[in-house]
Amino acid sequence: MDALNTLYPFTAIVGQSQLKLALILNVVNPKLGGVLIRGEKGTAKSTAVRSLSGLVPELNVVNLPVSATEDRVVGALDIEHAIKTGEKKFEPGLLAAAHGHILYVDEINLLDDHIVDVLLDAVAMGVNTVEREGISHSHPARFLLVGTMNPEEGDLRPQLLDRFALSVEVGGERDVRERAAVIRRRLEYEQDPATFVKQYQSEQENMLGQILQARKRLDDIRITDDMLELAARIGIGLEVDGHRSDITLIKTAVTLAAWHEHEAVCLEHIKHAARFVLPHRMRRQPFEETGGMEERLQAVLEPALTV
């Protein structure tokens, strides 16, 4: 079997239900806007992202290393060739390779600022433009941006943080049986990857089928005015800047409804979506920990959801 066919199966990942759901929602609805995964090392963050290639054959995971140069990311124009021949010669970069696929940045909070600026431009415009010595080249660059980071190693610039549709916090399993299952499956996989992958082939195919069916349902999900007003009330209550969070909240709720085979967005979809969409957009108070932000979110959600 080749490397793609021996990737650790997505459905074999133990626990981490919210991490897996956040990734699935973005695969169901690529227009959502990506996922930021925050948590300690060794919690299956990278494994979950890379395993999407084995789950959805049409998706490739393009890795953007934190050490990548600007030319490696955006691509390079051969100025000498252009001067000699009058023709543009463009060497595609990672953004070109990621078009229509997943651009994965591990330790995204450690990216150089100028690379962050390049990513912001590409995500905002869906186009990558390279200009050198009066010569320019543009190409489509629409991709699913997935970043992972350990918060202990530094935070992410607010401009890039806001570009992620969803965020999820992950940690190590605290249930003894679940933790033991993590160890057991990893040892089985390392001993015989091909056999291990075959054991989950049926589950992988079933999940892919669910994803494809959810995509078909997306455009038919009903959204009432009450749900739109609820999203607006939540955004106002949390004093979130701009309207991107409100729009993303509704898009995520719609995708959740499609995934759960429902016909319309309901209160539970809004509540669940809010916990993906809002925490990383909320203004952190001085010395406030994640628990404090969760309390503020809950304080706004409870009355809003009972109106």
JSON list of N, CA, C and O in Angstrom, two decimals, residues 156-176:
[
{"chain": "A", "resi": 156, "resn": "LEU", "atom": "N", "xyz": [-1.64, 34.05, 18.76]},
{"chain": "A", "resi": 156, "resn": "LEU", "atom": "CA", "xyz": [-1.75, 34.30, 17.32]},
{"chain": "A", "resi": 156, "resn": "LEU", "atom": "C", "xyz": [-2.21, 35.73, 17.10]},
{"chain": "A", "resi": 156, "resn": "LEU", "atom": "O", "xyz": [-2.99, 36.27, 17.88]},
{"chain": "A", "resi": 157, "resn": "ARG", "atom": "N", "xyz": [-1.72, 36.36, 16.04]},
{"chain": "A", "resi": 157, "resn": "ARG", "atom": "CA", "xyz": [-2.15, 37.72, 15.72]},
{"chain": "A", "resi": 157, "resn": "ARG", "atom": "C", "xyz": [-3.67, 37.78, 15.54]},
{"chain": "A", "resi": 157, "resn": "ARG", "atom": "O", "xyz": [-4.26, 36.91, 14.90]},
{"chain": "A", "resi": 158, "resn": "PRO", "atom": "N", "xyz": [-4.32, 38.80, 16.12]},
{"chain": "A", "resi": 158, "resn": "PRO", "atom": "CA", "xyz": [-5.79, 38.89, 16.04]},
{"chain": "A", "resi": 158, "resn": "PRO", "atom": "C", "xyz": [-6.32, 38.85, 14.62]},
{"chain": "A", "resi": 158, "resn": "PRO", "atom": "O", "xyz": [-7.39, 38.28, 14.37]},
{"chain": "A", "resi": 159, "resn": "GLN", "atom": "N", "xyz": [-5.60, 39.47, 13.67]},
{"chain": "A", "resi": 159, "resn": "GLN", "atom": "CA", "xyz": [-6.08, 39.49, 12.28]},
{"chain": "A", "resi": 159, "resn": "GLN", "atom": "C", "xyz": [-6.19, 38.09, 11.70]},
{"chain": "A", "resi": 159, "resn": "GLN", "atom": "O", "xyz": [-7.13, 37.78, 10.95]},
{"chain": "A", "resi": 160, "resn": "LEU", "atom": "N", "xyz": [-5.22, 37.23, 12.02]},
{"chain": "A", "resi": 160, "resn": "LEU", "atom": "CA", "xyz": [-5.26, 35.86, 11.52]},
{"chain": "A", "resi": 160, "resn": "LEU", "atom": "C", "xyz": [-6.22, 35.01, 12.34]},
{"chain": "A", "resi": 160, "resn": "LEU", "atom": "O", "xyz": [-6.94, 34.16, 11.80]},
{"chain": "A", "resi": 161, "resn": "LEU", "atom": "N", "xyz": [-6.28, 35.27, 13.63]},
{"chain": "A", "resi": 161, "resn": "LEU", "atom": "CA", "xyz": [-7.17, 34.54, 14.52]},
{"chain": "A", "resi": 161, "resn": "LEU", "atom": "C", "xyz": [-8.61, 34.64, 14.04]},
{"chain": "A", "resi": 161, "resn": "LEU", "atom": "O", "xyz": [-9.36, 33.66, 13.99]},
{"chain": "A", "resi": 162, "resn": "ASP", "atom": "N", "xyz": [-9.02, 35.84, 13.64]},
{"chain": "A", "resi": 162, "resn": "ASP", "atom": "CA", "xyz": [-10.39, 36.09, 13.22]},
{"chain": "A", "resi": 162, "resn": "ASP", "atom": "C", "xyz": [-10.72, 35.42, 11.89]},
{"chain": "A", "resi": 162, "resn": "ASP", "atom": "O", "xyz": [-11.89, 35.23, 11.55]},
{"chain": "A", "resi": 163, "resn": "ARG", "atom": "N", "xyz": [-9.70, 35.05, 11.12]},
{"chain": "A", "resi": 163, "resn": "ARG", "atom": "CA", "xyz": [-9.93, 34.42, 9.82]},
{"chain": "A", "resi": 163, "resn": "ARG", "atom": "C", "xyz": [-10.30, 32.95, 9.94]},
{"chain": "A", "resi": 163, "resn": "ARG", "atom": "O", "xyz": [-10.76, 32.34, 8.98]},
{"chain": "A", "resi": 164, "resn": "PHE", "atom": "N", "xyz": [-10.07, 32.36, 11.11]},
{"chain": "A", "resi": 164, "resn": "PHE", "atom": "CA", "xyz": [-10.47, 30.97, 11.31]},
{"chain": "A", "resi": 164, "resn": "PHE", "atom": "C", "xyz": [-11.95, 30.93, 11.68]},
{"chain": "A", "resi": 164, "resn": "PHE", "atom": "O", "xyz": [-12.38, 31.59, 12.63]},
{"chain": "A", "resi": 165, "resn": "ALA", "atom": "N", "xyz": [-12.72, 30.16, 10.93]},
{"chain": "A", "resi": 165, "resn": "ALA", "atom": "CA", "xyz": [-14.15, 30.06, 11.23]},
{"chain": "A", "resi": 165, "resn": "ALA", "atom": "C", "xyz": [-14.36, 29.46, 12.60]},
{"chain": "A", "resi": 165, "resn": "ALA", "atom": "O", "xyz": [-15.14, 29.96, 13.41]},
{"chain": "A", "resi": 166, "resn": "LEU", "atom": "N", "xyz": [-13.68, 28.37, 12.86]},
{"chain": "A", "resi": 166, "resn": "LEU", "atom": "CA", "xyz": [-13.89, 27.61, 14.09]},
{"chain": "A", "resi": 166, "resn": "LEU", "atom": "C", "xyz": [-12.59, 27.48, 14.87]},
{"chain": "A", "resi": 166, "resn": "LEU", "atom": "O", "xyz": [-11.50, 27.51, 14.30]},
{"chain": "A", "resi": 167, "resn": "SER", "atom": "N", "xyz": [-12.72, 27.32, 16.17]},
{"chain": "A", "resi": 167, "resn": "SER", "atom": "CA", "xyz": [-11.57, 26.97, 16.99]},
{"chain": "A", "resi": 167, "resn": "SER", "atom": "C", "xyz": [-11.98, 25.88, 17.97]},
{"chain": "A", "resi": 167, "resn": "SER", "atom": "O", "xyz": [-13.16, 25.78, 18.34]},
{"chain": "A", "resi": 168, "resn": "VAL", "atom": "N", "xyz": [-11.03, 25.09, 18.36]},
{"chain": "A", "resi": 168, "resn": "VAL", "atom": "CA", "xyz": [-11.32, 24.01, 19.31]},
{"chain": "A", "resi": 168, "resn": "VAL", "atom": "C", "xyz": [-10.12, 23.82, 20.22]},
{"chain": "A", "resi": 168, "resn": "VAL", "atom": "O", "xyz": [-8.97, 23.92, 19.78]},
{"chain": "A", "resi": 169, "resn": "GLU", "atom": "N", "xyz": [-10.38, 23.59, 21.49]},
{"chain": "A", "resi": 169, "resn": "GLU", "atom": "CA", "xyz": [-9.34, 23.31, 22.48]},
{"chain": "A", "resi": 169, "resn": "GLU", "atom": "C", "xyz": [-9.29, 21.80, 22.68]},
{"chain": "A", "resi": 169, "resn": "GLU", "atom": "O", "xyz": [-10.31, 21.15, 22.85]},
{"chain": "A", "resi": 170, "resn": "VAL", "atom": "N", "xyz": [-8.07, 21.25, 22.66]},
{"chain": "A", "resi": 170, "resn": "VAL", "atom": "CA", "xyz": [-7.92, 19.81, 22.87]},
{"chain": "A", "resi": 170, "resn": "VAL", "atom": "C", "xyz": [-6.97, 19.54, 24.02]},
{"chain": "A", "resi": 170, "resn": "VAL", "atom": "O", "xyz": [-6.10, 20.36, 24.33]},
{"chain": "A", "resi": 171, "resn": "GLY", "atom": "N", "xyz": [-7.15, 18.40, 24.65]},
{"chain": "A", "resi": 171, "resn": "GLY", "atom": "CA", "xyz": [-6.27, 17.98, 25.74]},
{"chain": "A", "resi": 171, "resn": "GLY", "atom": "C", "xyz": [-6.17, 16.48, 25.76]},
{"chain": "A", "resi": 171, "resn": "GLY", "atom": "O", "xyz": [-6.85, 15.77, 24.99]},
{"chain": "A", "resi": 172, "resn": "GLY", "atom": "N", "xyz": [-5.32, 15.97, 26.60]},
{"chain": "A", "resi": 172, "resn": "GLY", "atom": "CA", "xyz": [-5.16, 14.53, 26.72]},
{"chain": "A", "resi": 172, "resn": "GLY", "atom": "C", "xyz": [-6.38, 13.87, 27.35]},
{"chain": "A", "resi": 172, "resn": "GLY", "atom": "O", "xyz": [-7.12, 14.50, 28.12]},
{"chain": "A", "resi": 173, "resn": "GLU", "atom": "N", "xyz": [-6.64, 12.63, 27.00]},
{"chain": "A", "resi": 173, "resn": "GLU", "atom": "CA", "xyz": [-7.78, 11.89, 27.56]},
{"chain": "A", "resi": 173, "resn": "GLU", "atom": "C", "xyz": [-7.58, 11.67, 29.06]},
{"chain": "A", "resi": 173, "resn": "GLU", "atom": "O", "xyz": [-6.49, 11.33, 29.51]},
{"chain": "A", "resi": 174, "resn": "ARG", "atom": "N", "xyz": [-8.66, 11.85, 29.83]},
{"chain": "A", "resi": 174, "resn": "ARG", "atom": "CA", "xyz": [-8.60, 11.67, 31.28]},
{"chain": "A", "resi": 174, "resn": "ARG", "atom": "C", "xyz": [-9.29, 10.38, 31.73]},
{"chain": "A", "resi": 174, "resn": "ARG", "atom": "O", "xyz": [-9.16, 9.99, 32.88]},
{"chain": "A", "resi": 175, "resn": "ASP", "atom": "N", "xyz": [-10.01, 9.76, 30.80]},
{"chain": "A", "resi": 175, "resn": "ASP", "atom": "CA", "xyz": [-10.63, 8.47, 31.11]},
{"chain": "A", "resi": 175, "resn": "ASP", "atom": "C", "xyz": [-9.61, 7.36, 30.91]},
{"chain": "A", "resi": 175, "resn": "ASP", "atom": "O", "xyz": [-8.96, 7.29, 29.85]},
{"chain": "A", "resi": 176, "resn": "VAL", "atom": "N", "xyz": [-9.45, 6.49, 31.91]},
{"chain": "A", "resi": 176, "resn": "VAL", "atom": "CA", "xyz": [-8.41, 5.45, 31.85]},
{"chain": "A", "resi": 176, "resn": "VAL", "atom": "C", "xyz": [-8.61, 4.52, 30.66]},
{"chain": "A", "resi": 176, "resn": "VAL", "atom": "O", "xyz": [-7.66, 4.20, 29.93]}
]
